[in-house]
XYZ file of C-alpha atoms in Angstrom:
591
model
C 92.844 86.262 -6.616
C 93.684 89.760 -7.826
C 91.009 91.244 -5.551
C 92.448 89.314 -2.615
C 95.967 90.574 -3.337
C 94.771 94.154 -3.590
C 93.168 93.880 -0.174
C 96.408 92.875 1.541
C 98.111 95.742 3.311
C 101.827 95.592 4.117
C 102.032 97.359 7.501
C 104.972 99.647 6.750
C 105.320 99.533 2.960
C 105.077 103.328 2.839
C 108.535 103.562 4.452
C 109.979 101.495 1.611
C 108.372 103.750 -0.982
C 109.685 106.853 0.762
C 113.210 105.525 0.384
C 112.674 104.366 -3.196
C 109.607 105.699 -5.066
C 110.657 103.679 -8.146
C 109.377 100.549 -6.392
C 105.783 101.791 -6.669
C 105.021 99.908 -9.945
C 105.953 96.669 -8.179
C 103.700 97.159 -5.164
C 101.553 94.168 -6.157
C 104.646 91.946 -6.166
C 105.535 93.053 -2.652
C 101.954 92.498 -1.514
C 101.909 89.002 -2.977
C 105.142 88.067 -1.188
C 103.858 89.456 2.065
C 100.540 87.642 1.675
C 102.343 84.319 1.051
C 104.368 84.875 4.223
C 101.242 85.611 6.265
C 99.510 82.515 4.885
C 102.440 80.385 5.920
C 102.459 81.839 9.435
C 98.736 81.116 9.767
C 99.245 77.531 8.573
C 102.039 77.060 11.116
C 99.767 78.322 13.871
C 96.880 76.079 12.845
C 98.786 72.846 12.188
C 101.897 73.019 14.385
C 100.925 75.329 17.229
C 103.090 78.149 15.872
C 106.587 78.603 14.463
C 108.278 78.201 17.850
C 107.032 74.626 18.080
C 107.646 73.931 14.383
C 111.258 75.110 14.432
C 111.984 73.095 17.577
C 111.562 69.830 15.638
C 115.257 69.051 16.163
C 114.134 67.996 19.651
C 112.096 65.142 18.138
C 113.737 64.034 14.892
C 116.894 61.954 14.718
C 117.535 60.265 18.065
C 116.711 61.513 21.564
C 117.128 59.986 24.986
C 113.920 60.058 27.019
C 113.671 60.554 30.816
C 113.509 56.773 31.343
C 116.669 56.317 29.176
C 114.707 54.806 26.316
C 115.654 56.188 22.904
C 113.210 57.721 20.428
C 114.204 57.613 16.744
C 112.164 59.599 14.219
C 112.753 60.121 10.475
C 110.915 61.485 7.455
C 111.271 59.153 4.461
C 108.049 59.353 2.417
C 109.169 57.131 -0.479
C 110.651 54.338 1.653
C 109.067 50.883 1.906
C 110.644 50.152 5.305
C 113.289 51.536 7.696
C 115.591 49.672 10.087
C 118.259 50.774 12.564
C 121.648 49.104 12.701
C 125.021 49.852 14.238
C 127.718 48.875 16.709
C 125.073 48.257 19.381
C 123.622 45.224 17.542
C 126.737 44.060 15.648
C 125.317 45.629 12.478
C 122.395 43.197 12.242
C 120.349 44.802 9.474
C 116.745 43.903 10.281
C 116.416 43.433 14.040
C 115.135 46.938 14.784
C 112.405 48.050 12.332
C 110.846 51.502 12.426
C 107.058 51.852 12.551
C 105.405 53.795 9.756
C 103.468 56.877 10.855
C 101.456 59.572 9.075
C 102.885 61.914 6.451
C 105.903 59.769 5.564
C 107.324 59.621 9.089
C 108.918 56.574 10.709
C 109.383 55.968 14.441
C 111.392 53.536 16.548
C 111.547 53.302 20.366
C 114.420 51.380 21.962
C 113.793 50.602 25.645
C 116.639 51.011 28.118
C 118.800 48.017 28.966
C 118.070 45.916 32.057
C 120.610 47.979 34.013
C 118.764 51.187 33.099
C 121.355 52.505 30.650
C 120.438 53.494 27.064
C 120.445 50.713 24.472
C 122.708 52.868 22.295
C 125.579 54.480 24.144
C 127.495 57.676 23.557
C 129.881 57.532 20.561
C 128.126 54.525 18.999
C 128.159 54.301 15.198
C 124.738 53.954 13.520
C 123.106 53.679 10.103
C 119.526 53.788 8.869
C 118.747 50.881 6.533
C 116.236 52.049 3.925
C 114.245 49.519 1.897
C 112.929 51.089 -1.279
C 109.718 50.289 -3.136
C 111.883 48.932 -5.968
C 113.459 46.384 -3.633
C 116.722 48.215 -3.059
C 118.561 48.345 0.256
C 120.324 51.608 1.174
C 122.522 52.536 4.112
C 121.986 56.124 5.176
C 122.911 58.680 7.825
C 120.015 60.369 9.599
C 119.479 63.838 8.102
C 119.170 65.050 11.713
C 122.460 63.472 12.869
C 124.146 65.741 15.434
C 127.611 64.256 14.922
C 129.265 62.286 12.125
C 132.832 61.197 11.519
C 134.775 58.726 9.452
C 137.442 56.172 10.131
C 140.933 57.059 8.922
C 140.948 54.862 5.809
C 137.293 55.388 4.920
C 135.897 58.019 2.565
C 132.322 57.669 3.856
C 131.125 59.281 7.067
C 129.242 57.398 9.788
C 126.418 58.645 11.995
C 127.713 58.723 15.572
C 125.296 58.958 18.480
C 126.476 61.977 20.482
C 125.217 61.941 24.075
C 128.182 62.831 26.322
C 127.795 62.189 30.058
C 128.940 65.752 30.793
C 127.869 68.047 27.937
C 129.424 71.499 27.825
C 127.235 74.258 29.209
C 127.832 77.834 28.081
C 128.892 80.148 30.887
C 128.903 83.552 29.230
C 125.818 85.331 27.854
C 125.594 86.406 24.259
C 127.073 89.884 23.745
C 124.755 92.652 22.610
C 124.452 93.203 18.865
C 127.286 95.585 17.860
C 126.293 98.937 16.417
C 129.415 98.871 14.233
C 129.968 95.379 12.857
C 133.634 94.501 12.283
C 133.764 90.913 11.006
C 136.706 88.524 11.039
C 135.901 85.823 8.465
C 137.603 82.624 9.610
C 138.073 78.956 8.786
C 139.003 76.801 11.773
C 140.871 74.191 9.731
C 143.397 76.609 8.202
C 143.903 78.719 11.328
C 147.425 77.473 12.054
C 150.886 77.721 10.444
C 151.173 73.939 10.566
C 150.406 71.830 7.500
C 147.404 70.018 8.945
C 143.748 70.490 9.818
C 143.706 72.824 12.817
C 141.284 72.351 15.700
C 138.582 74.180 17.614
C 140.917 74.134 20.625
C 143.733 75.728 18.625
C 141.335 78.454 17.483
C 140.227 79.099 21.063
C 143.778 79.288 22.398
C 145.708 80.949 19.588
C 143.336 82.775 17.240
C 140.609 84.283 19.452
C 143.119 86.467 21.357
C 144.444 87.824 18.032
C 140.936 88.658 16.846
C 140.230 90.468 20.102
C 143.534 92.378 19.872
C 142.770 93.406 16.287
C 139.512 95.044 17.357
C 137.043 92.813 15.543
C 133.755 92.301 17.389
C 132.318 89.554 15.192
C 133.605 86.249 13.816
C 132.053 84.674 10.740
C 132.847 80.952 10.829
C 133.090 79.078 7.558
C 132.905 75.332 6.935
C 131.358 74.339 10.279
C 128.390 72.384 8.904
C 129.778 68.943 8.120
C 131.065 68.457 4.591
C 132.649 65.224 3.415
C 134.904 66.979 0.879
C 137.329 69.291 2.701
C 138.289 71.155 -0.472
C 134.684 72.299 -0.966
C 135.455 75.052 1.593
C 132.369 73.868 3.482
C 129.923 74.694 0.693
C 128.981 71.080 -0.172
C 127.218 70.247 3.088
C 126.471 66.596 3.818
C 125.170 66.749 7.436
C 123.324 69.950 8.277
C 123.020 69.475 12.049
C 126.564 68.182 12.612
C 129.521 70.422 13.468
C 132.503 69.243 11.449
C 134.328 66.477 13.297
C 137.613 67.095 11.472
C 138.286 70.012 13.865
C 137.203 68.279 17.082
C 134.074 67.530 19.060
C 130.802 69.469 19.417
C 131.744 70.291 23.003
C 134.997 71.902 21.856
C 133.107 74.099 19.383
C 130.713 75.147 22.151
C 133.675 76.016 24.352
C 135.202 78.059 21.515
C 132.023 80.098 20.988
C 131.674 80.603 24.731
C 135.248 81.912 24.877
C 134.475 84.364 22.057
C 131.424 85.580 23.987
C 133.598 86.110 27.051
C 135.647 88.542 24.931
C 132.560 90.437 23.779
C 132.730 88.906 20.285
C 129.599 87.673 18.514
C 129.848 84.610 16.270
C 128.011 84.080 12.971
C 127.650 80.748 11.184
C 128.155 80.629 7.428
C 124.960 78.675 6.765
C 124.377 76.885 3.458
C 120.664 76.489 2.748
C 120.957 77.273 -0.964
C 121.930 73.726 -1.962
C 123.303 70.430 -0.641
C 125.940 67.876 -1.591
C 124.968 65.145 -4.067
C 126.469 62.503 -1.749
C 124.049 59.676 -1.037
C 125.671 57.406 1.568
C 126.622 60.268 3.884
C 124.433 63.104 2.554
C 120.762 64.012 2.097
C 120.592 62.992 -1.545
C 118.179 60.110 -2.240
C 117.734 59.530 1.501
C 114.480 57.625 1.035
C 115.459 56.075 -2.298
C 113.700 58.696 -4.417
C 115.326 61.448 -6.460
C 113.357 64.065 -4.528
C 112.560 63.810 -0.783
C 114.273 67.022 0.399
C 114.808 68.298 -3.136
C 112.994 69.003 -6.357
C 113.234 66.149 -8.831
C 115.718 66.770 -11.659
C 116.259 68.890 -13.612
C 114.842 71.573 -11.294
C 116.456 69.918 -8.288
C 120.009 70.052 -9.652
C 122.435 72.957 -9.896
C 124.329 72.330 -13.109
C 127.330 74.502 -12.197
C 127.743 73.498 -8.562
C 126.946 69.811 -9.133
C 124.642 69.817 -6.111
C 120.982 69.328 -5.153
C 118.437 72.135 -4.741
C 115.880 72.137 -1.946
C 112.126 72.123 -2.455
C 111.298 75.144 -0.286
C 107.544 74.655 -0.786
C 107.661 71.301 1.040
C 106.335 71.410 4.597
C 108.922 68.935 5.852
C 111.795 70.683 4.065
C 110.793 73.920 5.782
C 110.676 72.035 9.082
C 114.156 70.682 8.453
C 115.793 73.957 7.394
C 114.101 76.263 9.911
C 114.816 73.794 12.726
C 118.401 73.741 11.513
C 118.682 77.482 12.169
C 117.146 77.068 15.637
C 119.541 74.196 16.403
C 122.654 76.269 15.747
C 121.258 79.196 17.757
C 120.142 77.078 20.709
C 122.669 74.260 20.940
C 125.829 76.187 20.064
C 124.718 79.745 20.905
C 125.638 81.249 17.565
C 124.559 84.874 17.247
C 123.351 84.801 13.665
C 124.075 83.682 10.139
C 125.639 84.608 6.860
C 123.332 83.018 4.271
C 125.458 81.705 1.423
C 124.547 81.791 -2.258
C 121.057 83.241 -2.008
C 121.139 84.564 -5.585
C 120.754 80.928 -6.604
C 117.709 80.691 -4.326
C 115.979 83.891 -5.418
C 115.728 83.134 -9.138
C 114.758 80.100 -11.174
C 117.779 80.777 -13.393
C 120.006 80.736 -10.262
C 121.984 83.657 -11.673
C 123.560 81.351 -14.269
C 124.367 83.222 -17.480
C 122.492 86.244 -16.196
C 123.881 89.736 -15.807
C 122.099 92.118 -13.460
C 121.985 95.678 -14.763
C 119.916 97.100 -11.919
C 116.718 97.359 -13.968
C 113.911 96.637 -11.501
C 112.159 94.295 -13.919
C 114.993 91.805 -13.258
C 113.885 91.423 -9.632
C 110.183 90.766 -10.187
C 108.136 88.469 -12.367
C 108.230 84.804 -13.296
C 112.007 84.469 -12.997
C 111.750 84.959 -9.216
C 111.414 81.757 -7.166
C 108.667 82.733 -4.736
C 108.999 79.533 -2.708
C 112.585 80.219 -1.716
C 112.022 83.967 -1.383
C 109.192 83.380 1.101
C 111.351 80.813 2.911
C 114.023 83.497 3.439
C 111.377 85.970 4.660
C 110.050 83.318 7.037
C 113.541 82.462 8.319
C 114.382 86.098 9.014
C 111.007 86.777 10.621
C 111.345 83.797 12.954
C 114.974 84.479 13.852
C 114.424 88.147 14.621
C 111.242 87.427 16.579
C 112.800 84.747 18.769
C 116.241 86.377 18.989
C 115.965 90.174 18.684
C 119.770 90.586 18.595
C 120.224 87.951 15.871
C 122.298 89.143 12.888
C 121.605 87.887 9.371
C 123.816 88.681 6.376
C 122.888 87.930 2.750
C 125.349 86.971 0.027
C 123.559 88.169 -3.100
C 125.173 89.376 -6.311
C 121.927 90.481 -7.965
C 121.115 93.564 -5.902
C 117.553 92.471 -5.025
C 115.684 95.573 -3.726
C 114.431 95.468 -0.124
C 116.662 92.488 0.674
C 117.687 94.253 3.883
C 114.392 95.778 4.877
C 112.037 94.230 7.428
C 109.319 91.832 6.318
C 106.765 94.264 7.765
C 107.835 96.664 4.990
C 107.679 93.997 2.305
C 111.387 93.220 2.448
C 113.199 89.929 2.991
C 114.327 90.836 6.506
C 118.130 90.580 6.372
C 120.212 92.941 8.505
C 123.086 93.295 6.036
C 124.096 92.391 2.515
C 127.645 91.848 1.282
C 128.948 94.688 -0.904
C 130.303 92.291 -3.508
C 131.196 94.900 -6.139
C 133.937 96.441 -3.979
C 136.553 93.640 -4.075
C 135.923 93.231 -7.804
C 136.655 96.930 -8.302
C 139.948 96.774 -6.400
C 141.125 93.726 -8.342
C 140.110 95.391 -11.620
C 142.138 98.486 -10.749
C 145.226 96.504 -9.767
C 145.005 94.372 -12.913
C 144.246 97.084 -15.453
C 145.352 100.526 -14.243
C 148.624 102.287 -13.603
C 148.844 104.096 -10.287
C 148.642 107.495 -11.960
C 145.445 106.473 -13.786
C 143.408 105.615 -10.704
C 140.073 107.419 -10.968
C 139.193 108.514 -7.441
C 135.706 109.559 -8.470
C 135.031 106.070 -9.820
C 136.483 104.470 -6.684
C 134.367 106.600 -4.334
C 131.278 105.946 -6.468
C 131.810 102.175 -6.215
C 132.340 102.380 -2.456
C 129.220 104.471 -1.837
C 126.910 103.076 -4.550
C 124.437 101.131 -2.416
C 120.739 101.203 -1.752
C 119.765 103.845 0.766
C 118.474 102.345 3.991
C 119.899 98.858 3.338
C 123.042 98.083 5.327
C 126.079 96.662 3.580
C 129.176 94.782 4.711
C 132.174 96.278 2.935
C 135.322 94.300 2.252
C 138.389 94.745 0.106
C 138.854 90.983 -0.166
C 137.353 87.823 1.299
C 137.967 84.093 0.979
C 136.989 84.273 -2.708
C 140.075 86.317 -3.560
C 142.361 84.084 -1.479
C 141.557 80.872 -3.350
C 144.017 79.268 -5.753
C 143.589 80.730 -9.214
C 143.225 84.221 -7.784
C 145.479 86.452 -5.697
C 145.080 88.353 -2.453
C 145.539 92.125 -2.536
C 148.980 91.780 -0.971
C 150.033 89.311 -3.656
C 148.696 91.522 -6.451
C 150.658 94.436 -5.015
C 153.949 92.772 -4.055
C 153.962 89.352 -5.725
C 157.191 87.341 -5.438
C 159.020 90.087 -3.525
C 156.958 89.073 -0.488
C 159.209 86.001 -0.254
C 162.486 87.908 -0.289
C 162.082 91.575 0.633
C 159.757 91.795 3.639
C 162.605 91.956 6.141
C 163.429 95.290 7.772
C 167.067 94.143 7.947
C 167.415 94.981 4.268
C 166.546 98.233 2.493
C 162.890 98.529 1.542
C 162.342 98.122 -2.182
C 160.010 100.306 -4.224
C 157.661 97.366 -4.800
C 157.318 96.575 -1.082
C 157.019 100.253 -0.137
C 154.252 100.851 -2.702
C 152.533 97.577 -1.894
C 152.371 98.101 1.860
C 151.070 101.656 1.600
C 148.411 100.796 -0.969
C 147.399 97.727 1.044
C 146.719 100.017 4.000
C 144.949 102.720 1.985
C 142.704 100.312 0.082
C 141.523 98.791 3.338
C 141.066 102.157 5.061
C 139.027 103.590 2.164
C 136.873 100.454 2.094
C 136.414 100.544 5.867
C 135.487 104.233 5.884
C 133.208 104.485 2.844
C 132.098 101.008 1.800
C 129.264 100.174 4.165
C 127.769 99.883 7.625
C 129.965 96.908 8.468
C 133.454 95.719 7.513
C 134.863 92.252 6.833
C 138.379 90.829 6.711
C 139.378 87.276 5.809
C 141.709 85.467 8.217
C 145.342 86.363 7.567
C 144.685 89.217 5.145
C 145.018 91.727 7.974
C 148.781 91.209 7.832
C 149.052 90.633 4.074
C 149.261 86.843 4.105
C 151.763 86.025 1.359
C 150.180 82.990 -0.285
C 146.915 81.791 -1.761
C 144.625 79.167 -0.309
C 144.482 75.662 -1.739
C 143.013 72.672 0.069
C 144.434 69.144 -0.154
C 143.256 67.470 -3.362
C 144.499 65.151 -6.077
C 145.799 68.077 -8.131
C 148.290 69.087 -5.406
C 149.130 65.607 -4.082
C 146.913 66.118 -1.032
C 149.216 68.841 0.260
C 148.338 71.062 3.226
C 151.097 73.548 2.409
C 148.660 76.201 1.196
C 145.781 75.193 3.493
C 147.118 77.169 6.443
C 147.643 80.711 7.703
C 151.224 81.640 8.542
C 150.719 83.484 11.817
C 154.347 82.639 12.589
C 155.336 85.524 10.280
C 154.029 87.895 12.939
C 156.318 86.364 15.551
C 159.433 87.428 13.635
C 160.012 91.036 14.641
C 162.094 92.050 11.644
C 159.427 91.040 9.106
C 157.184 93.861 7.973
C 153.993 91.802 8.215
C 153.516 93.018 11.784
C 153.345 96.599 10.448
C 150.310 95.685 8.338
C 148.828 93.882 11.352
C 149.319 96.986 13.512
C 147.647 99.213 10.920
C 144.622 96.895 10.733
C 144.377 96.845 14.534
C 144.614 100.633 14.824
C 142.068 101.111 12.023
C 139.510 99.006 13.905
C 140.279 100.666 17.225
C 139.842 104.101 15.641
C 136.471 103.061 14.217
C 135.501 101.789 17.642
C 136.263 105.238 19.025
C 134.541 107.313 16.328
C 131.896 104.891 14.991
C 131.907 105.769 11.317
C 130.380 102.424 10.341
C 127.269 103.163 12.391
C 127.026 106.790 11.241
C 123.922 107.648 9.240
C 124.552 107.910 5.485
C 123.868 111.157 3.674
C 120.769 111.061 1.505
C 121.585 112.779 -1.755
C 118.032 113.517 -2.829
C 114.889 114.995 -1.316
């Protein structure tokens, strides 16, 4: 095997070594990763007709109406003894429509059209898959490929709803070109309103998109779109991977929202969660076929002990089909322009980053602690996305500092376009917590802002959703605290706390914008110094929506100083748009 590895040539690895000669001792590791990727591409070509066909499996799995209005149902449930379809269409009779077992753990059912030529299962019909296990159990499940799920008002369990509208929305506007300077507005549809309720896609289209355009952002990063049964999970405990969250509206309304963003020249990224999945069984992927594995590794490897969630088996052919098709689905069906991949540190290492500090020593990024299955999956995902969609943008959330994360797979990298500069917000919070103003070390601040791997693009941010969550404070709250409730009016004299807080809020963001990376990110509401934290309805707060909202109404009151912070943020972005410092080439400090 060693001879085979040595014979593999990474086409452009020399470019990577030119940027970082210290990677030379790990050349065999890069070659092995690249070889595993090439093997997988060859297998896809030989067995599936190529990755284009393989990643289009969303067109076959789940349920699909055929030209004659018959319905084709297809599932993968390798451990199941039998599968049946039930729902509103047959008065929930459990056994009248059995699936037929096929090769490789697949199950198929064809429902002919009715006598009048209409489909046997109509649009908006509730469905369930009945799974009989080898142990004699009977389980009621949602199709992993369900395109729409919702729940009745008094229920806590989601239902699979057949979504086949008579007049589906068709996008009008083409995707904008990939921005050279990426200015990201991180947003959550459900909190995007001053009202104490779950806001809608339509509200976002009407009331929030124009603000984002006015502020000068050219990219929206949408959180919590993939369906998640628990609202307070912030969208990170996904239950239905192909379903846009129904709590904000319908799939057609989300399509209309993205189309409206495109009409404004704004690209839209999906915060995609492929690092883990919810442990829910009745309305999630967990134990879909009655086994403790199926899409996941069996415990303990298949469980994340801190997140309380399931971990995918990235070496499984059908899991790769599911996840890679999931990316294609969001790109094709909804016309997203790319993805922010959440929590990939957990994917890259067998230890998932738990109890592990990363010092930057290169030995931490290579060796047995690296999960090659998931690493190659990420390389494969980026290769496919950038091949099929050259303007696709992928952003990695990684706290470890994995070298070559944002270099092309042809160089031996993982293929991401950007990584989040996660040390920057931590530095600002540390300074505000621990240092007096006169003790700020500008050299240390500039070092933190510019300390990134040469040739790997970063998204800089002073704060994101992490800092807004209950238990933490936004920058504005750290700076001005309770005086934000009483002293933000220009009708009263400005206090020293408000004066200091507003000026530092502006300067922190400007320094981060100018020095921190090749892209910039702001979390919804922080552009005007939103005065409160974020806390979703839960038992601990009596299911209150009071803090699960963004108070845009503060900008409508002219005498409140929030609009001054808003104006600064807008002018900062417009100035960058004019001068392009984010896209400017960094200075290389060595020869």
